[in-house]
PDB file of C-alpha atoms in Angstrom:
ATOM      1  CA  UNK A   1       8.187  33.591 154.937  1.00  0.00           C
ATOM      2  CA  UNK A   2      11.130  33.918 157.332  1.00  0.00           C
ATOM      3  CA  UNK A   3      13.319  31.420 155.432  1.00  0.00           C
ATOM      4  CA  UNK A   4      16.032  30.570 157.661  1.00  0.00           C
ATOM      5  CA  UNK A   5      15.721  30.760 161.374  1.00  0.00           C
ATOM      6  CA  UNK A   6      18.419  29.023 164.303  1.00  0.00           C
ATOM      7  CA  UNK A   7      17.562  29.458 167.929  1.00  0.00           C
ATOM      8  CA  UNK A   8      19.467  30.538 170.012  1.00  0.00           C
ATOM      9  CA  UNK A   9      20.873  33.363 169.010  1.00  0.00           C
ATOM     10  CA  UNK A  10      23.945  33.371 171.838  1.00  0.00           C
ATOM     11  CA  UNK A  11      24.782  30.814 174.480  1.00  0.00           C
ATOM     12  CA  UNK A  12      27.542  30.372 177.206  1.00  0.00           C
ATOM     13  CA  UNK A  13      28.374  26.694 178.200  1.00  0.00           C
ATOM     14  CA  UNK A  14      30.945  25.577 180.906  1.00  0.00           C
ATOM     15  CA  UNK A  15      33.684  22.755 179.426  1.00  0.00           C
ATOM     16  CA  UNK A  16      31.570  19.444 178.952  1.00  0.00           C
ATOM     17  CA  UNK A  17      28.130  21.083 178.919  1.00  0.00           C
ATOM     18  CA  UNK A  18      25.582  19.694 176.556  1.00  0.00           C
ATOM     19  CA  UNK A  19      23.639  21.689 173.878  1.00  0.00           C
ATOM     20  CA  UNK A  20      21.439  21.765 171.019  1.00  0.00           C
ATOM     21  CA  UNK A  21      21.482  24.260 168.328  1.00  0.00           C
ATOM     22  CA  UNK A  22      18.005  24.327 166.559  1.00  0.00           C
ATOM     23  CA  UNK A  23      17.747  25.121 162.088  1.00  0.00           C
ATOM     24  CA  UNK A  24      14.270  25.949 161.262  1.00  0.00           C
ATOM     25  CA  UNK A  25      13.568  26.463 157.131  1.00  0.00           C
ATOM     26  CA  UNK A  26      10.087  27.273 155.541  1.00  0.00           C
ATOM     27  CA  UNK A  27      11.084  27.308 152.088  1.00  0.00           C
ATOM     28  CA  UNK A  28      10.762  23.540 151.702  1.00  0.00           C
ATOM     29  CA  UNK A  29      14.683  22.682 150.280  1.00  0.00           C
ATOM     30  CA  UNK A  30      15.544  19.437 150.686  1.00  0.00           C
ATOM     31  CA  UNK A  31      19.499  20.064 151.487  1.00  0.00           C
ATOM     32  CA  UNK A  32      20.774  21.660 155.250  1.00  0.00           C
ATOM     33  CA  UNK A  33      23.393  22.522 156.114  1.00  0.00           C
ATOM     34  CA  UNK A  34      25.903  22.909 159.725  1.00  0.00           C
ATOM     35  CA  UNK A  35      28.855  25.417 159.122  1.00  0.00           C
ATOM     36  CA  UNK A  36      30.833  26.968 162.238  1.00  0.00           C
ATOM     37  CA  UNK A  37      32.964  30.349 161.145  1.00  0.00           C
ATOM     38  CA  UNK A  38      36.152  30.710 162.638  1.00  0.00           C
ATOM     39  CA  UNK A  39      38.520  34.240 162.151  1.00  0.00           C
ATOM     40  CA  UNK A  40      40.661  33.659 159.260  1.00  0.00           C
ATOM     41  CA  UNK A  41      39.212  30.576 158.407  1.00  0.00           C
ATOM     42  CA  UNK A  42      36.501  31.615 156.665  1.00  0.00           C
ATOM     43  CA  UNK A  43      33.038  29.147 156.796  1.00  0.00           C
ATOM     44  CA  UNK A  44      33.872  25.135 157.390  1.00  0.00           C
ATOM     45  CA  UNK A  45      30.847  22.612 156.685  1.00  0.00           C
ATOM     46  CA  UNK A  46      30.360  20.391 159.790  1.00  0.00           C
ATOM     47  CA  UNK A  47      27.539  18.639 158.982  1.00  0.00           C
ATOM     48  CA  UNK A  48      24.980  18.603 156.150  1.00  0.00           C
ATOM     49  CA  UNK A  49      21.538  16.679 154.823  1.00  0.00           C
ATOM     50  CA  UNK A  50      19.927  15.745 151.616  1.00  0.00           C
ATOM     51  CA  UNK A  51      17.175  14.624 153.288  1.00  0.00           C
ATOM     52  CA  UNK A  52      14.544  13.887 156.119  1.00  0.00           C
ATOM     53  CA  UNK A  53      16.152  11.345 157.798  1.00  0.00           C
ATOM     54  CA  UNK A  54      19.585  11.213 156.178  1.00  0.00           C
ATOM     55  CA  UNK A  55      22.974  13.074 157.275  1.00  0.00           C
ATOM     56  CA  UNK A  56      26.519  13.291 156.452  1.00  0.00           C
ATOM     57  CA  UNK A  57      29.874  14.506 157.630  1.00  0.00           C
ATOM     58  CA  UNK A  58      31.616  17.448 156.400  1.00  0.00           C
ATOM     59  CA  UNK A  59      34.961  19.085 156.782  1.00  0.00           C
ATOM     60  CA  UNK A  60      34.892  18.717 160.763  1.00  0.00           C
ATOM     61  CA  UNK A  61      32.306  16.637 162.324  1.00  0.00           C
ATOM     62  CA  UNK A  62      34.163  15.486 165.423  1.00  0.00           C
ATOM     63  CA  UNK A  63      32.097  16.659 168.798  1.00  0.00           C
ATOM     64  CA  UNK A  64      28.884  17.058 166.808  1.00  0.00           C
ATOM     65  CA  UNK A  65      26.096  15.263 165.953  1.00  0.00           C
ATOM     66  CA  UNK A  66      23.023  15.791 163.929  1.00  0.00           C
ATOM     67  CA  UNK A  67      19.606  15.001 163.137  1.00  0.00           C
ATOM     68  CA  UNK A  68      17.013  15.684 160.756  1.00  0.00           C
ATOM     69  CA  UNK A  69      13.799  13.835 161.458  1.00  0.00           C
ATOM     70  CA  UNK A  70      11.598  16.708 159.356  1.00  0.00           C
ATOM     71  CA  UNK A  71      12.426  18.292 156.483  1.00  0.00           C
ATOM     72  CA  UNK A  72      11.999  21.718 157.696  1.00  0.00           C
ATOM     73  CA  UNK A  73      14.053  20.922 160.989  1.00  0.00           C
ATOM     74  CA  UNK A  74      18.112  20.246 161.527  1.00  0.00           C
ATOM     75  CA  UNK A  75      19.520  20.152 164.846  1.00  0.00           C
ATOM     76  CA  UNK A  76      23.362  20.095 165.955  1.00  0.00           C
ATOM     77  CA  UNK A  77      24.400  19.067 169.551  1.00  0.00           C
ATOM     78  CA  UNK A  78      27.084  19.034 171.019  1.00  0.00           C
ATOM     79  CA  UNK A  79      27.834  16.874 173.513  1.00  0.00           C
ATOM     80  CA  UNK A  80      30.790  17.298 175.684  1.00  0.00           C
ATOM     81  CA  UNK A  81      31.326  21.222 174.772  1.00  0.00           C
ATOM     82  CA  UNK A  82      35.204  21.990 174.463  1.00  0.00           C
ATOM     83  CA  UNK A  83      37.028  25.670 174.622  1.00  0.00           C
ATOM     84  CA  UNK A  84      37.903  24.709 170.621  1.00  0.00           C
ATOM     85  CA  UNK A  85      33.964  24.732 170.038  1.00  0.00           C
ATOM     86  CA  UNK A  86      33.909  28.656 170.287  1.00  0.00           C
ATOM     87  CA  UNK A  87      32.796  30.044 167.354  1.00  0.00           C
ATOM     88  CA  UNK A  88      30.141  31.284 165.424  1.00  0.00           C
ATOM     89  CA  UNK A  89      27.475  28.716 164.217  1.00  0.00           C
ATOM     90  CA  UNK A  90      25.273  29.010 160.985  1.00  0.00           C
ATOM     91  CA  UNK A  91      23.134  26.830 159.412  1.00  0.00           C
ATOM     92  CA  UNK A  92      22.142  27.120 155.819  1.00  0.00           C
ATOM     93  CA  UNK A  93      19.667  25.234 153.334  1.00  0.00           C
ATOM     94  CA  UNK A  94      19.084  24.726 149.217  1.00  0.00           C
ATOM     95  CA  UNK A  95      17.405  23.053 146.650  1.00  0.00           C
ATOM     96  CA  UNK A  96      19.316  19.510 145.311  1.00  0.00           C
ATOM     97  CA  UNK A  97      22.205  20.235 143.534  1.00  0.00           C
ATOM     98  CA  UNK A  98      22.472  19.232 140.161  1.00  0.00           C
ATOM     99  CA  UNK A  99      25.470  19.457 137.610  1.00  0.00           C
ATOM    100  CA  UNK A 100      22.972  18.511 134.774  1.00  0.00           C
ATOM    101  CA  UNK A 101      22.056  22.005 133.135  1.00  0.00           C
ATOM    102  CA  UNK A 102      24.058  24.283 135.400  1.00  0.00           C
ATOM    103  CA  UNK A 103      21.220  23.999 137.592  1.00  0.00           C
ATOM    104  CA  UNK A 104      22.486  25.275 140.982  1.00  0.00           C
ATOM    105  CA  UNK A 105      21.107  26.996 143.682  1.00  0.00           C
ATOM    106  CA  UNK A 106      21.719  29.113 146.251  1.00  0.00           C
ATOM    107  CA  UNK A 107      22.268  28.256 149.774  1.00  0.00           C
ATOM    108  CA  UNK A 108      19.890  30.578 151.777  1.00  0.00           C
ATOM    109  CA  UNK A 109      21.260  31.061 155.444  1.00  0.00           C
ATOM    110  CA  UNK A 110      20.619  31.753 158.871  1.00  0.00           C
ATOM    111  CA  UNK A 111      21.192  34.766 160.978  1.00  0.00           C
ATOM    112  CA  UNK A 112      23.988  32.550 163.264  1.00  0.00           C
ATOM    113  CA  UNK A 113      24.559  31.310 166.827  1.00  0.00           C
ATOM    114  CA  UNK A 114      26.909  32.691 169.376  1.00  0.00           C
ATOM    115  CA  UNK A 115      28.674  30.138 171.303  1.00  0.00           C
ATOM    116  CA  UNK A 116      31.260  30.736 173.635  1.00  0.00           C
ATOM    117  CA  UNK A 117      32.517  27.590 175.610  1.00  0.00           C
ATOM    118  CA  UNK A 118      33.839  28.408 179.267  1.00  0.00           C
TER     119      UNK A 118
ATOM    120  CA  UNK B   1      40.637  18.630 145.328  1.00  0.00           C
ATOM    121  CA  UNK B   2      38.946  22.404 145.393  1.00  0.00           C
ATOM    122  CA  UNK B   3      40.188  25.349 147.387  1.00  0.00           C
ATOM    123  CA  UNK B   4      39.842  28.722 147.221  1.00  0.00           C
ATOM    124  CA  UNK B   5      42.243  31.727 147.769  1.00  0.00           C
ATOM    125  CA  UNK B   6      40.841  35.188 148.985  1.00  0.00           C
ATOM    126  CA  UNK B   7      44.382  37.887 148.691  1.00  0.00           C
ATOM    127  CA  UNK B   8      44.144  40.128 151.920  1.00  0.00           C
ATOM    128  CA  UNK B   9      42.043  39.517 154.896  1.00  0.00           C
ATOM    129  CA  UNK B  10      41.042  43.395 154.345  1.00  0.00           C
ATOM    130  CA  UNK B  11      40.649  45.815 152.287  1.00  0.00           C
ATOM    131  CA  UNK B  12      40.431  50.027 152.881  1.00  0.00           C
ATOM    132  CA  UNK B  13      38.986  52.162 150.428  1.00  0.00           C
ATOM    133  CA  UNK B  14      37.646  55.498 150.357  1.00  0.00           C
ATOM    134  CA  UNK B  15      33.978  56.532 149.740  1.00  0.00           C
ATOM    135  CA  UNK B  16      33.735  56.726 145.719  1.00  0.00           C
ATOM    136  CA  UNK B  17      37.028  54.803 145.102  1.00  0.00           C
ATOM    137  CA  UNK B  18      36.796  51.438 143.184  1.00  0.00           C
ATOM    138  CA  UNK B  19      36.333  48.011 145.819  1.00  0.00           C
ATOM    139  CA  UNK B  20      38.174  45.007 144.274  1.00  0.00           C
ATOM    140  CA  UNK B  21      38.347  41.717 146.317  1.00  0.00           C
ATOM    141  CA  UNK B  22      40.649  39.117 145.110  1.00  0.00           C
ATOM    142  CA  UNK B  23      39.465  35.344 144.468  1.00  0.00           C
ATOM    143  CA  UNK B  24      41.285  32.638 142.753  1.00  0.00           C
ATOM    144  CA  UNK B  25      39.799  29.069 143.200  1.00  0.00           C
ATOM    145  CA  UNK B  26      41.595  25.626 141.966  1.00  0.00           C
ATOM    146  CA  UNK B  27      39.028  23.010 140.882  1.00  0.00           C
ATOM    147  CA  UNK B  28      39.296  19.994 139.308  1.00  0.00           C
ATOM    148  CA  UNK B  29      35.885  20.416 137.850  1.00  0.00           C
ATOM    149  CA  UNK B  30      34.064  23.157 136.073  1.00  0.00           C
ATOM    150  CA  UNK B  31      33.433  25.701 138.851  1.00  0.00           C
ATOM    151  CA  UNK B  32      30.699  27.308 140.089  1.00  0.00           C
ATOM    152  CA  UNK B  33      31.183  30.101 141.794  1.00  0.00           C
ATOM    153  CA  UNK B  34      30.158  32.745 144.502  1.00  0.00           C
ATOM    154  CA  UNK B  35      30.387  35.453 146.511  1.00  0.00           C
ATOM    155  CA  UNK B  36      28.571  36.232 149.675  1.00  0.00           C
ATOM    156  CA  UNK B  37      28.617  38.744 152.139  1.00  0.00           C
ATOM    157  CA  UNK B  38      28.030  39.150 155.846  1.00  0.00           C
ATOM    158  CA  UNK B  39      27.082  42.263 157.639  1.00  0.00           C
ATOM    159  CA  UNK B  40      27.901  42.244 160.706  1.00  0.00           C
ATOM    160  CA  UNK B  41      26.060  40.178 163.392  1.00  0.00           C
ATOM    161  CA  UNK B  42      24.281  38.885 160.731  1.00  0.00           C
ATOM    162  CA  UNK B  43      23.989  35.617 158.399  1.00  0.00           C
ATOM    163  CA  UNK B  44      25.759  35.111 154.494  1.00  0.00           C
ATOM    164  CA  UNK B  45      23.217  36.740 151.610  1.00  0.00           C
ATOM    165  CA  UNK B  46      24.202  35.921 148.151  1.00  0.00           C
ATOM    166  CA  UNK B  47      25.842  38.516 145.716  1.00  0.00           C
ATOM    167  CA  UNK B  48      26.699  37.221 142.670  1.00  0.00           C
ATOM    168  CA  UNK B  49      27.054  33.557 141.563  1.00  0.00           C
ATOM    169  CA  UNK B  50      28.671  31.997 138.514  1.00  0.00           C
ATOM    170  CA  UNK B  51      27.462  29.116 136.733  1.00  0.00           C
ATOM    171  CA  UNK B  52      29.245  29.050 133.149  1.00  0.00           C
ATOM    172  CA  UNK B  53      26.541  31.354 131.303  1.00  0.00           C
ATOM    173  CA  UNK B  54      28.300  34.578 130.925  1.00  0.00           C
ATOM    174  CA  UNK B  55      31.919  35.646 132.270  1.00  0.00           C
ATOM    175  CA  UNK B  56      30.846  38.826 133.670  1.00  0.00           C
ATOM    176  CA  UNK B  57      28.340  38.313 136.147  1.00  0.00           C
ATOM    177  CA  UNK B  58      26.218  41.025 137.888  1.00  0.00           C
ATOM    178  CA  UNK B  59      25.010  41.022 141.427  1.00  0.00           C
ATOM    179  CA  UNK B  60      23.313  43.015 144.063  1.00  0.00           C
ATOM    180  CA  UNK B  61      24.110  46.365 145.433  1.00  0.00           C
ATOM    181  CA  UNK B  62      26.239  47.097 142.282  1.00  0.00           C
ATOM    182  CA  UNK B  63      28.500  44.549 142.207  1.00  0.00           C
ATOM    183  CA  UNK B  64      29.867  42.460 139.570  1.00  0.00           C
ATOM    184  CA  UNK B  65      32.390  39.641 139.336  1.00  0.00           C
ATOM    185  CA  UNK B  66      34.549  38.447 136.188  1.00  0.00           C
ATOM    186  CA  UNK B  67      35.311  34.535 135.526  1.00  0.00           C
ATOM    187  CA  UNK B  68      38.592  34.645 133.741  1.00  0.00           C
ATOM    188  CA  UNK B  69      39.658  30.633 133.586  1.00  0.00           C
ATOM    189  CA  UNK B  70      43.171  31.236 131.950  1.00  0.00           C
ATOM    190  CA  UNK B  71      44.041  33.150 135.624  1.00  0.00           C
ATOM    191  CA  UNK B  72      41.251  30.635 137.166  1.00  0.00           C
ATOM    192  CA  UNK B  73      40.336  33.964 138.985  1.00  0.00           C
ATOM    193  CA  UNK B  74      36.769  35.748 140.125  1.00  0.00           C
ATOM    194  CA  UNK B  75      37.482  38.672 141.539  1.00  0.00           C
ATOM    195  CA  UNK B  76      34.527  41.108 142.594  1.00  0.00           C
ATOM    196  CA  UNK B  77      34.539  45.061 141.774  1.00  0.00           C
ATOM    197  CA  UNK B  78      32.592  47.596 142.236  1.00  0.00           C
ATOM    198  CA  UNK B  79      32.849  51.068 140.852  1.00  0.00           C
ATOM    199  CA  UNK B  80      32.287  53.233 143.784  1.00  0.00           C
ATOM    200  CA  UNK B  81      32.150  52.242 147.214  1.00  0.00           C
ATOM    201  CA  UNK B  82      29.488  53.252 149.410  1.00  0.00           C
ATOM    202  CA  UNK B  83      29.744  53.269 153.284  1.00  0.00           C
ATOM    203  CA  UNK B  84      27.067  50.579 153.491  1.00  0.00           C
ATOM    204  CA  UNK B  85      29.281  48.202 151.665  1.00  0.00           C
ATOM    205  CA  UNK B  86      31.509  47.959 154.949  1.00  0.00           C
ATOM    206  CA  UNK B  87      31.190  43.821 155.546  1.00  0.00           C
ATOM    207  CA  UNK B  88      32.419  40.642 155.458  1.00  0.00           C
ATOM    208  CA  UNK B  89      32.759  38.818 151.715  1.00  0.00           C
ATOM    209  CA  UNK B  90      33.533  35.335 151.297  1.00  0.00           C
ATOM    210  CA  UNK B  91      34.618  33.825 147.685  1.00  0.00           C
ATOM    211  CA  UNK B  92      33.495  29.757 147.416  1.00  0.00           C
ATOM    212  CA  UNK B  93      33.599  27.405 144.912  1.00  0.00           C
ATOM    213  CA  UNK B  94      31.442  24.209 144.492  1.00  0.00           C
ATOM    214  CA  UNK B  95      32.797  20.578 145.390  1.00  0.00           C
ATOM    215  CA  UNK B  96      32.666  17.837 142.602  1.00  0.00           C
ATOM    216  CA  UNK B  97      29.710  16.591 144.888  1.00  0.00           C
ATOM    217  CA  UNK B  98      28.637  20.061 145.287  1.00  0.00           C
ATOM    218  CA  UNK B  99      29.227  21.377 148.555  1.00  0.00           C
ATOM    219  CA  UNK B 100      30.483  24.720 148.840  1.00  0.00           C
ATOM    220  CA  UNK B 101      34.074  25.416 149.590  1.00  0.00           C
ATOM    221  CA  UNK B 102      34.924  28.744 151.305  1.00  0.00           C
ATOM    222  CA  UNK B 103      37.494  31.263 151.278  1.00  0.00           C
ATOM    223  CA  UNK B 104      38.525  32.746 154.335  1.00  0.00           C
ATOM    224  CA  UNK B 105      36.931  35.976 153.730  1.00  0.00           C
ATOM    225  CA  UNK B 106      38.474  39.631 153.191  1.00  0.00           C
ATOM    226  CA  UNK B 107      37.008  42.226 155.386  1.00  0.00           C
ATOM    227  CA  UNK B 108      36.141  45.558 153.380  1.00  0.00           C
ATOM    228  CA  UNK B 109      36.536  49.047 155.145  1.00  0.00           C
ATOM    229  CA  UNK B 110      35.866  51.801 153.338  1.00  0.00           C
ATOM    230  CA  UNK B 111      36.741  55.192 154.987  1.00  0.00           C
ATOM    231  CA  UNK B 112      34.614  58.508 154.454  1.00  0.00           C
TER     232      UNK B 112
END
């Protein structure tokens, strides 16, 4: 059970390079996630999915794009990498949330990709 | 709209002194609450989380977190810090659609 993988692990990209950051999950949840971590700005939500085949903006979607066509899979790409797309890339993944009996659970991340845009 | 507030982007304690990171949240909904934390050059792993069963919740590695609503406040503590507590610790808060909100994280030190 490794849970959450992303691959790569680091990456250098020249200004308006193209790139795809691969989210692999074995735990079967049907919600991923795309956060990018920034110093002092703690962990903002990009992109996220409730489902094979479905996604949905977050906090700051513009210059990515997504796709989930299996459930265990998420991808982000970028494509026209900017100097502002530095930063520190993690993907994460849960069960459905659900209000209705406090049932919540955790988000279960990944280990994080490197990027550094030239 | 839901936000949360971590006080002090880091913290320095001594080995054996009380850790307390600072976490107030503004929700519009019932919270739910968390705290992660990131070692570094690694992912987030769950601590403690708080979803409106008891105030005082317990976590991992010794850790435990109070909900007080009247200061809308979670703050996490620890008794005595340990070297291997040096990390990363985010607060968040769930959305009303339940995405999780983030603080911007207070860095703990803790000197020998």
């Amino acid at each position: 059970n490794a849970g959450v993988t992303q691959t790569p692990k680091f990456r250098v990209l020249k200004t308006g390079q193209s790139m795809t950051l691969l989210c692999a999950q074995d735990m079967n949840h049907e919600y991923m996630y795309w956060y990018r971590q920034d110093p002092g700005m703690g962990l903002r939500l990009i992109h996220y999915s409730v489902g094979e085949g479905t996604t949905a903006k977050g906090e700051v979607p513009d210059g990515y794009n997504v796709s989930r066509l299996k459930k265990q899979n998420f991808l982000l790409g970028l494509e026209s990498a900017a100097p502002s797309q530095t930063s520190v890339y993690f993907c994460a993944s849960s069960t459905p949330f659900s209000w209705r009996g406090g049932m919540l659970d955790t988000q279960y991340f990944g280990p994080g990709t490197r990027l550094t845009v030239l | 709209a839901q936000s949360v507030t971590q006080l002090g982007s880091h913290v320095s304690v001594s080995e054996g002194a009380l850790v307390l990171l600072r976490c107030n949240y503004s929700s519009s909904v019932p919270p739910y609450l968390f705290w992660y934390v990131q070692y570094p050059n690694q992912g987030l792993q769950l601590l403690l989380k708080y979803t409106s069963a008891a105030t005082l919740v317990k976590g991992i590695n010794g850790f435990e977190a109070e909900f007080k609503k009247s200061e809308t406040s979670f703050h996490l503590t620890k008794p005595s810090a340990h070297m291997s507590d040096a990390a990363e610790y985010f607060c968040a808060v769930t959305s009303n659609t339940g995405k999780l909100i983030f603080g911007q994280g207070t860095t703990l030190q803790v000197k020998p």
